[in-house]
Amino acid sequence: MSGQPKKLIANNKKAYHDYFLEEKIEAGIELVGTEVKSLRMGKCSIKEAFVRIDNGEIYIYQMHISPYEKGNIFNRDPLRPRKLLLHKYEILKLEGKIKEKGYTIVPVEVYFNKGRVKLMIALAKGKKLYDKRADIKAKDLKREAGREFKIKNM
């Protein structure tokens, strides 16, 4: 592949709003050919997706990859569970953290890295309502300061 090594396909803005993301891990995804072709066209959504660990293996559920239009019989179910590719020690580490109260694993972004589809997952702790309000307030203040700066420099 020529050009940049990382090409973003989809990201999960909701994850940044609803969780404190503590540790990010890059994972591969087990896909079939038509799903990869669909991803190359940017047809992916992880807004409703979630990650679970089942008997030592890690899966992503509700990740929507639209069927490839030229794929006919080779297309799979767009919402099928997909296995994530991580080392055993990484899965065991995540599993230990999840057993602690308040932790979960959330998908953050899907991208191509040197021609391979990767999923960035994060160990996350849920935000309380007042945390979300504080984030919104900080974002609004930053936006206002940006506007004032722009008006001043015109």
Coordinates of N, CA, C and O in Angstrom, one line a residue:
M1 N 0.8 -1.2 0.0 CA 0.0 0.0 0.0 C 0.9 1.2 0.0 O 1.9 1.3 0.7
S2 N 0.5 2.2 -0.8 CA 1.2 3.5 -0.8 C 0.4 4.5 0.0 O -0.8 4.3 0.3
G3 N 1.0 5.6 0.4 CA 0.3 6.6 1.1 C 0.4 6.4 2.6 O 1.4 5.9 3.1
Q4 N -0.6 6.9 3.3 CA -0.6 6.9 4.7 C -0.8 5.5 5.3 O -1.6 4.7 4.7
P5 N -0.2 5.2 6.4 CA -0.4 3.8 7.0 C -1.7 3.6 7.6 O -2.1 2.5 7.8
K6 N -2.4 4.6 8.1 CA -3.7 4.5 8.8 C -4.8 5.2 8.1 O -4.7 6.4 8.0
K7 N -5.9 4.5 7.7 CA -7.0 5.1 7.0 C -8.3 4.8 7.8 O -8.7 3.7 7.9
L8 N -8.9 5.8 8.4 CA -10.0 5.7 9.3 C -11.3 5.3 8.5 O -11.5 5.9 7.4
I9 N -12.0 4.3 9.0 CA -13.2 3.8 8.3 C -14.4 4.3 9.1 O -15.4 5.0 8.6
A10 N -14.4 4.1 10.4 CA -15.5 4.5 11.3 C -15.0 4.8 12.7 O -14.1 4.1 13.1
N11 N -15.6 5.7 13.4 CA -15.3 5.9 14.8 C -16.5 6.0 15.6 O -17.6 6.3 15.1
N12 N -16.3 5.9 16.9 CA -17.5 5.8 17.8 C -17.4 7.0 18.8 O -16.8 7.0 19.9
K13 N -18.0 8.2 18.3 CA -18.0 9.4 19.1 C -18.7 9.2 20.4 O -18.4 9.8 21.4
K14 N -19.7 8.4 20.4 CA -20.5 8.1 21.6 C -19.7 7.5 22.7 O -20.0 7.8 23.9
A15 N -18.7 6.7 22.4 CA -17.8 6.1 23.4 C -17.1 7.2 24.2 O -16.9 7.1 25.4
Y16 N -16.6 8.2 23.5 CA -15.9 9.3 24.2 C -16.8 10.1 25.1 O -16.4 10.6 26.1
H17 N -18.1 10.2 24.7 CA -19.1 10.9 25.5 C -19.6 10.1 26.7 O -19.8 10.7 27.8
D18 N -19.7 8.8 26.6 CA -20.3 8.0 27.6 C -19.3 7.3 28.6 O -19.7 6.8 29.6
Y19 N -18.0 7.3 28.2 CA -17.0 6.6 29.0 C -15.7 7.3 29.2 O -15.4 8.2 28.3
F20 N -15.0 7.0 30.3 CA -13.6 7.4 30.4 C -12.8 6.3 29.8 O -12.8 5.2 30.3
L21 N -12.1 6.6 28.7 CA -11.3 5.6 28.0 C -9.9 5.5 28.7 O -9.2 6.5 28.6
E22 N -9.6 4.4 29.3 CA -8.4 4.3 30.1 C -7.2 3.6 29.3 O -6.1 4.1 29.4
E23 N -7.5 2.5 28.6 CA -6.4 1.8 27.9 C -6.9 1.4 26.6 O -7.9 0.7 26.5
K24 N -6.2 1.8 25.5 CA -6.6 1.4 24.2 C -5.7 0.2 23.7 O -4.5 0.2 23.9
I25 N -6.4 -0.7 23.0 CA -5.7 -1.8 22.4 C -6.1 -2.0 20.9 O -7.3 -1.9 20.6
E26 N -5.1 -2.3 20.1 CA -5.4 -2.5 18.6 C -5.7 -4.0 18.5 O -4.9 -4.8 18.9
A27 N -6.8 -4.4 17.8 CA -7.1 -5.8 17.6 C -7.4 -6.0 16.1 O -8.0 -5.1 15.5
G28 N -7.1 -7.1 15.6 CA -7.5 -7.5 14.3 C -8.9 -8.0 14.3 O -9.5 -8.4 15.4
I29 N -9.6 -8.1 13.1 CA -11.0 -8.7 13.1 C -11.0 -9.8 12.1 O -10.4 -9.7 11.0
E30 N -11.6 -10.9 12.4 CA -11.8 -12.0 11.5 C -12.9 -11.7 10.5 O -14.1 -11.6 11.0
L31 N -12.6 -11.5 9.3 CA -13.6 -11.1 8.3 C -13.6 -12.0 7.1 O -12.6 -12.7 6.9
V32 N -14.6 -11.9 6.2 CA -14.6 -12.6 4.9 C -14.4 -11.5 3.9 O -14.5 -10.3 4.1
G33 N -14.1 -12.0 2.6 CA -13.7 -11.1 1.6 C -14.6 -10.0 1.2 O -14.2 -8.8 1.0
T34 N -15.9 -10.3 1.2 CA -16.9 -9.3 0.8 C -17.0 -8.2 1.9 O -17.3 -7.0 1.6
E35 N -16.8 -8.6 3.1 CA -16.8 -7.6 4.2 C -15.7 -6.6 4.1 O -15.8 -5.4 4.3
V36 N -14.5 -7.1 3.7 CA -13.3 -6.2 3.5 C -13.6 -5.3 2.4 O -13.3 -4.1 2.5
K37 N -14.2 -5.8 1.3 CA -14.5 -4.9 0.1 C -15.5 -3.8 0.5 O -15.3 -2.6 0.1
S38 N -16.5 -4.2 1.3 CA -17.4 -3.2 1.8 C -16.8 -2.2 2.7 O -17.1 -1.0 2.7
L39 N -15.8 -2.6 3.6 CA -15.1 -1.7 4.4 C -14.2 -0.7 3.6 O -14.1 0.4 4.0
R40 N -13.7 -1.2 2.5 CA -12.8 -0.3 1.7 C -13.7 0.8 1.1 O -13.2 1.9 0.8
M41 N -15.0 0.6 1.0 CA -15.9 1.6 0.5 C -16.5 2.4 1.7 O -17.3 3.3 1.5
G42 N -16.0 2.1 2.9 CA -16.5 2.9 4.1 C -17.8 2.6 4.6 O -18.4 3.4 5.3
K43 N -18.3 1.4 4.3 CA -19.7 1.0 4.7 C -19.6 0.3 6.1 O -19.7 -0.9 6.1
C44 N -19.5 1.0 7.2 CA -19.3 0.4 8.5 C -19.9 1.3 9.6 O -19.8 2.5 9.4
S45 N -20.5 0.7 10.6 CA -21.0 1.5 11.7 C -20.7 0.7 13.0 O -21.0 -0.4 13.1
I46 N -20.1 1.4 14.0 CA -19.9 0.8 15.3 C -20.6 1.6 16.4 O -20.3 1.4 17.6
K47 N -21.6 2.4 16.1 CA -22.3 3.1 17.1 C -23.0 2.3 18.2 O -23.0 2.6 19.3
E48 N -23.6 1.2 17.7 CA -24.3 0.3 18.6 C -23.5 -0.9 19.1 O -24.0 -1.8 19.8
A49 N -22.3 -1.0 18.6 CA -21.5 -2.2 18.9 C -21.0 -2.3 20.3 O -20.8 -1.3 21.0
F50 N -20.8 -3.6 20.7 CA -20.2 -3.8 22.0 C -19.3 -5.1 22.0 O -19.4 -5.9 21.0
V51 N -18.4 -5.2 22.9 CA -17.4 -6.3 22.9 C -17.6 -7.2 24.1 O -17.9 -6.7 25.2
R52 N -17.6 -8.5 23.9 CA -17.7 -9.5 25.0 C -16.6 -10.5 24.9 O -16.2 -10.9 23.8
I53 N -16.3 -11.1 26.1 CA -15.3 -12.2 26.1 C -16.1 -13.5 26.5 O -16.8 -13.5 27.5
D54 N -16.1 -14.5 25.6 CA -16.7 -15.7 25.7 C -15.7 -16.9 25.7 O -15.0 -17.0 24.7
N55 N -15.7 -17.7 26.8 CA -14.7 -18.7 27.0 C -13.3 -18.5 26.3 O -12.9 -19.2 25.4
G56 N -12.7 -17.4 26.8 CA -11.3 -17.2 26.3 C -11.1 -16.5 25.0 O -10.0 -16.3 24.5
E57 N -12.2 -16.3 24.3 CA -12.2 -15.6 23.0 C -13.0 -14.3 23.1 O -13.9 -14.2 23.8
I58 N -12.6 -13.3 22.3 CA -13.2 -12.0 22.4 C -13.9 -11.7 21.0 O -13.4 -12.0 20.0
Y59 N -15.2 -11.2 21.2 CA -16.1 -11.0 20.0 C -16.6 -9.6 20.0 O -16.8 -9.0 21.1
I60 N -16.9 -9.1 18.8 CA -17.6 -7.8 18.7 C -19.0 -8.1 18.2 O -19.2 -8.9 17.2
Y61 N -20.0 -7.6 18.8 CA -21.4 -7.8 18.4 C -22.0 -6.4 17.9 O -21.6 -5.4 18.3
Q62 N -23.0 -6.5 17.1 CA -23.7 -5.4 16.5 C -22.9 -4.4 15.7 O -23.3 -3.2 15.6
M63 N -21.7 -4.8 15.2 CA -20.9 -4.0 14.3 C -21.6 -4.2 12.9 O -21.6 -5.3 12.4
H64 N -22.1 -3.1 12.4 CA -22.8 -3.2 11.1 C -21.8 -3.0 9.9 O -21.3 -1.9 9.8
I65 N -21.6 -4.0 9.1 CA -20.9 -3.9 7.8 C -21.9 -4.1 6.7 O -22.4 -5.3 6.6
S66 N -22.2 -3.1 5.9 CA -23.2 -3.3 4.9 C -22.8 -4.3 3.9 O -21.6 -4.4 3.6
P67 N -23.8 -5.1 3.3 CA -23.4 -6.1 2.3 C -22.8 -5.5 1.1 O -23.2 -4.4 0.7
Y68 N -21.8 -6.1 0.5 CA -21.1 -5.6 -0.7 C -22.1 -5.8 -1.9 O -22.6 -6.9 -2.1
E69 N -22.4 -4.8 -2.6 CA -23.4 -4.9 -3.7 C -23.1 -5.9 -4.8 O -24.0 -6.5 -5.4
K70 N -21.8 -6.2 -5.0 CA -21.4 -7.2 -6.1 C -21.1 -8.5 -5.4 O -20.6 -9.4 -6.1
G71 N -21.5 -8.7 -4.2 CA -21.1 -9.9 -3.5 C -22.0 -11.1 -3.6 O -21.7 -12.2 -3.3
N72 N -23.3 -10.8 -4.0 CA -24.4 -11.8 -4.1 C -24.4 -12.9 -3.1 O -24.5 -12.6 -1.9
I73 N -24.1 -14.1 -3.4 CA -24.2 -15.3 -2.5 C -23.1 -15.3 -1.4 O -23.2 -15.9 -0.4
F74 N -22.0 -14.5 -1.7 CA -20.9 -14.5 -0.7 C -21.1 -13.6 0.5 O -20.3 -13.6 1.4
N75 N -22.1 -12.7 0.4 CA -22.4 -11.8 1.5 C -22.8 -12.5 2.7 O -23.6 -13.5 2.7
R76 N -22.4 -12.0 3.9 CA -22.8 -12.6 5.2 C -23.8 -11.6 5.8 O -24.0 -10.5 5.4
D77 N -24.3 -12.1 7.0 CA -25.2 -11.2 7.8 C -24.5 -10.0 8.2 O -23.4 -10.1 8.8
P78 N -25.0 -8.8 8.0 CA -24.3 -7.5 8.3 C -24.0 -7.4 9.8 O -23.1 -6.7 10.2
L79 N -24.8 -8.0 10.7 CA -24.7 -7.8 12.1 C -24.1 -9.0 12.8 O -24.2 -9.1 14.0
R80 N -23.5 -10.0 12.1 CA -23.1 -11.2 12.7 C -21.9 -10.9 13.7 O -21.2 -10.0 13.5
P81 N -21.8 -11.7 14.8 CA -20.7 -11.5 15.7 C -19.4 -11.8 15.0 O -19.3 -12.8 14.3
R82 N -18.4 -11.0 15.2 CA -17.1 -11.2 14.6 C -16.0 -11.4 15.7 O -16.0 -10.7 16.7
K83 N -15.1 -12.4 15.5 CA -14.1 -12.6 16.4 C -13.0 -11.6 16.3 O -12.6 -11.2 15.2
L84 N -12.5 -11.1 17.4 CA -11.3 -10.2 17.4 C -10.1 -11.0 17.7 O -10.1 -12.0 18.4
L85 N -9.0 -10.6 17.0 CA -7.7 -11.3 17.1 C -6.8 -10.5 18.1 O -6.3 -9.5 17.8
L86 N -6.6 -11.1 19.2 CA -5.7 -10.6 20.3 C -4.9 -11.8 20.8 O -5.3 -12.9 20.7
H87 N -3.8 -11.4 21.4 CA -3.0 -12.5 22.1 C -3.7 -12.9 23.4 O -4.5 -12.2 24.0
K88 N -3.5 -14.1 23.8 CA -4.1 -14.7 24.9 C -3.9 -13.9 26.2 O -4.8 -13.7 27.0
Y89 N -2.7 -13.4 26.4 CA -2.4 -12.6 27.6 C -3.2 -11.3 27.6 O -3.6 -10.8 28.7
E90 N -3.4 -10.7 26.4 CA -4.2 -9.5 26.4 C -5.6 -9.8 26.7 O -6.3 -9.0 27.5
I91 N -6.2 -10.9 26.3 CA -7.6 -11.2 26.6 C -7.7 -11.5 28.1 O -8.6 -11.0 28.7
L92 N -6.8 -12.2 28.7 CA -6.8 -12.5 30.1 C -6.7 -11.2 30.9 O -7.4 -11.1 31.9
K93 N -5.9 -10.3 30.5 CA -5.7 -9.0 31.2 C -7.0 -8.3 31.1 O -7.5 -7.7 32.2
L94 N -7.6 -8.2 30.0 CA -8.9 -7.5 29.8 C -10.0 -8.2 30.7 O -10.8 -7.5 31.3
E95 N -10.0 -9.5 30.7 CA -11.0 -10.2 31.4 C -10.9 -9.9 32.9 O -11.9 -9.8 33.6
G96 N -9.7 -9.9 33.4 CA -9.4 -9.5 34.8 C -9.9 -8.1 35.1 O -10.5 -7.9 36.2
K97 N -9.7 -7.2 34.2 CA -10.1 -5.8 34.5 C -11.7 -5.7 34.4 O -12.2 -4.9 35.2
I98 N -12.3 -6.4 33.6 CA -13.8 -6.4 33.4 C -14.5 -6.9 34.7 O -15.5 -6.4 35.1
K99 N -13.8 -7.8 35.4 CA -14.4 -8.3 36.6 C -14.4 -7.3 37.7 O -15.2 -7.4 38.7
E100 N -13.6 -6.2 37.6 CA -13.6 -5.1 38.5 C -14.9 -4.3 38.2 O -15.4 -4.3 37.1
K101 N -15.4 -3.7 39.2 CA -16.7 -3.0 39.1 C -16.6 -1.8 38.2 O -15.7 -1.0 38.3
G102 N -17.5 -1.7 37.3 CA -17.6 -0.5 36.4 C -16.8 -0.5 35.1 O -16.9 0.5 34.4
Y103 N -16.0 -1.5 34.9 CA -15.3 -1.5 33.6 C -16.0 -2.3 32.5 O -16.7 -3.3 32.8
T104 N -15.8 -1.9 31.3 CA -16.3 -2.6 30.2 C -15.3 -2.3 29.0 O -14.4 -1.6 29.1
I105 N -15.5 -3.0 27.9 CA -14.7 -2.9 26.7 C -15.6 -2.2 25.6 O -16.7 -2.8 25.3
V106 N -15.2 -1.1 25.1 CA -15.9 -0.5 24.0 C -15.1 -0.4 22.7 O -13.9 -0.1 22.8
P107 N -15.7 -0.5 21.6 CA -15.0 -0.3 20.3 C -14.9 1.2 20.1 O -15.9 1.9 20.3
V108 N -13.8 1.7 19.7 CA -13.5 3.1 19.5 C -13.5 3.5 18.0 O -14.1 4.4 17.6
E109 N -12.7 2.8 17.2 CA -12.6 3.1 15.8 C -12.2 1.9 15.0 O -11.5 1.0 15.5
V110 N -12.6 1.9 13.7 CA -12.2 0.9 12.8 C -11.4 1.6 11.7 O -11.8 2.7 11.2
Y111 N -10.3 1.0 11.3 CA -9.4 1.6 10.3 C -8.5 0.6 9.6 O -8.4 -0.6 10.1
F112 N -8.0 1.0 8.5 CA -7.0 0.2 7.8 C -5.6 0.6 8.3 O -5.3 1.8 8.3
N113 N -4.8 -0.4 8.6 CA -3.4 -0.1 9.0 C -2.5 -1.0 8.1 O -2.5 -2.2 8.3
K114 N -1.8 -0.4 7.2 CA -1.0 -1.1 6.2 C -1.8 -2.2 5.5 O -1.3 -3.4 5.4
G115 N -3.0 -1.9 5.1 CA -3.8 -2.8 4.3 C -4.6 -3.8 5.1 O -5.4 -4.6 4.6
R116 N -4.5 -3.8 6.4 CA -5.3 -4.8 7.3 C -6.3 -4.0 8.1 O -6.0 -2.9 8.5
V117 N -7.5 -4.6 8.2 CA -8.6 -4.0 9.0 C -8.3 -4.2 10.5 O -8.0 -5.3 10.9
K118 N -8.2 -3.1 11.2 CA -8.0 -3.1 12.7 C -9.1 -2.4 13.4 O -9.8 -1.5 12.9
L119 N -9.3 -2.8 14.6 CA -10.3 -2.2 15.5 C -9.6 -1.8 16.8 O -8.9 -2.6 17.4
M120 N -9.8 -0.5 17.1 CA -9.3 0.0 18.4 C -10.3 -0.2 19.4 O -11.4 0.3 19.3
I121 N -10.0 -1.0 20.4 CA -10.9 -1.2 21.5 C -10.3 -0.5 22.8 O -9.1 -0.3 22.8
A122 N -11.2 -0.1 23.7 CA -10.7 0.6 24.9 C -11.3 0.0 26.1 O -12.5 -0.4 26.1
L123 N -10.5 -0.1 27.2 CA -11.0 -0.5 28.5 C -11.6 0.8 29.0 O -10.9 1.8 29.1
A124 N -12.9 0.8 29.4 CA -13.6 2.0 29.7 C -14.3 1.9 31.0 O -14.8 0.8 31.4
K125 N -14.5 3.1 31.6 CA -15.3 3.1 32.9 C -16.4 4.1 32.6 O -16.2 5.2 32.0
G126 N -17.6 3.8 32.9 CA -18.8 4.6 32.6 C -18.8 6.0 33.3 O -18.3 6.1 34.4
K127 N -19.2 7.0 32.6 CA -19.3 8.3 33.1 C -20.7 8.5 33.8 O -21.7 8.0 33.4
K128 N -20.7 9.3 34.8 CA -21.9 9.7 35.5 C -22.4 10.9 34.8 O -21.7 11.6 34.0
L129 N -23.7 11.3 35.0 CA -24.3 12.4 34.4 C -23.6 13.7 34.6 O -23.4 14.5 33.6
Y130 N -23.1 13.9 35.8 CA -22.4 15.2 36.1 C -21.1 15.2 35.3 O -20.6 16.3 35.0
D131 N -20.4 14.1 35.1 CA -19.2 14.1 34.3 C -19.5 14.5 32.8 O -18.7 15.2 32.2
K132 N -20.6 14.0 32.3 CA -21.0 14.3 30.9 C -21.2 15.8 30.8 O -20.9 16.5 29.9
R133 N -21.9 16.4 31.9 CA -22.3 17.8 31.8 C -21.0 18.6 31.9 O -20.9 19.7 31.2
A134 N -20.0 18.2 32.7 CA -18.7 18.9 32.8 C -18.0 18.9 31.4 O -17.4 19.9 31.0
D135 N -18.0 17.8 30.7 CA -17.4 17.7 29.4 C -18.1 18.6 28.4 O -17.4 19.3 27.6
I136 N -19.4 18.6 28.4 CA -20.2 19.5 27.5 C -19.8 21.0 27.8 O -19.6 21.8 26.9
K137 N -19.8 21.3 29.1 CA -19.5 22.7 29.4 C -18.1 23.1 29.0 O -17.9 24.2 28.4
A138 N -17.1 22.2 29.2 CA -15.7 22.5 28.7 C -15.7 22.7 27.2 O -15.0 23.5 26.7
K139 N -16.4 21.8 26.5 CA -16.4 21.9 25.0 C -17.0 23.2 24.6 O -16.5 23.9 23.6
D140 N -18.1 23.6 25.2 CA -18.8 24.9 24.9 C -17.9 26.1 25.1 O -17.8 27.0 24.3
L141 N -17.1 26.1 26.3 CA -16.2 27.1 26.6 C -15.1 27.2 25.6 O -14.7 28.3 25.1
K142 N -14.6 26.1 25.2 CA -13.5 26.0 24.1 C -14.0 26.6 22.8 O -13.4 27.3 22.1
R143 N -15.3 26.2 22.4 CA -15.9 26.7 21.2 C -16.0 28.2 21.2 O -15.7 28.9 20.3
E144 N -16.5 28.7 22.4 CA -16.7 30.2 22.5 C -15.4 30.9 22.4 O -15.3 32.0 21.8
A145 N -14.4 30.4 23.1 CA -13.0 31.0 23.1 C -12.5 31.0 21.6 O -11.9 32.0 21.2
G146 N -12.7 30.0 20.9 CA -12.3 29.9 19.5 C -13.0 30.9 18.6 O -12.4 31.6 17.8
R147 N -14.3 31.1 18.9 CA -15.1 32.1 18.1 C -14.6 33.5 18.4 O -14.4 34.3 17.5
E148 N -14.4 33.8 19.7 CA -13.9 35.2 20.1 C -12.5 35.4 19.5 O -12.2 36.5 19.0
F149 N -11.6 34.4 19.5 CA -10.3 34.6 18.9 C -10.4 34.8 17.4 O -9.7 35.7 16.9
K150 N -11.3 34.1 16.7 CA -11.5 34.3 15.3 C -12.0 35.7 15.0 O -11.6 36.3 14.0
I151 N -13.0 36.2 15.7 CA -13.6 37.5 15.5 C -12.5 38.6 15.8 O -12.4 39.5 15.0
K152 N -11.7 38.4 16.8 CA -10.6 39.4 17.2 C -9.6 39.5 16.1 O -9.1 40.6 15.8
N153 N -9.3 38.4 15.4 CA -8.2 38.3 14.4 C -8.7 38.7 13.0 O -7.9 38.5 12.1
M154 N -9.9 39.0 12.8 CA -10.4 39.3 11.5 C -10.2 40.8 11.1 O -10.0 41.6 11.8

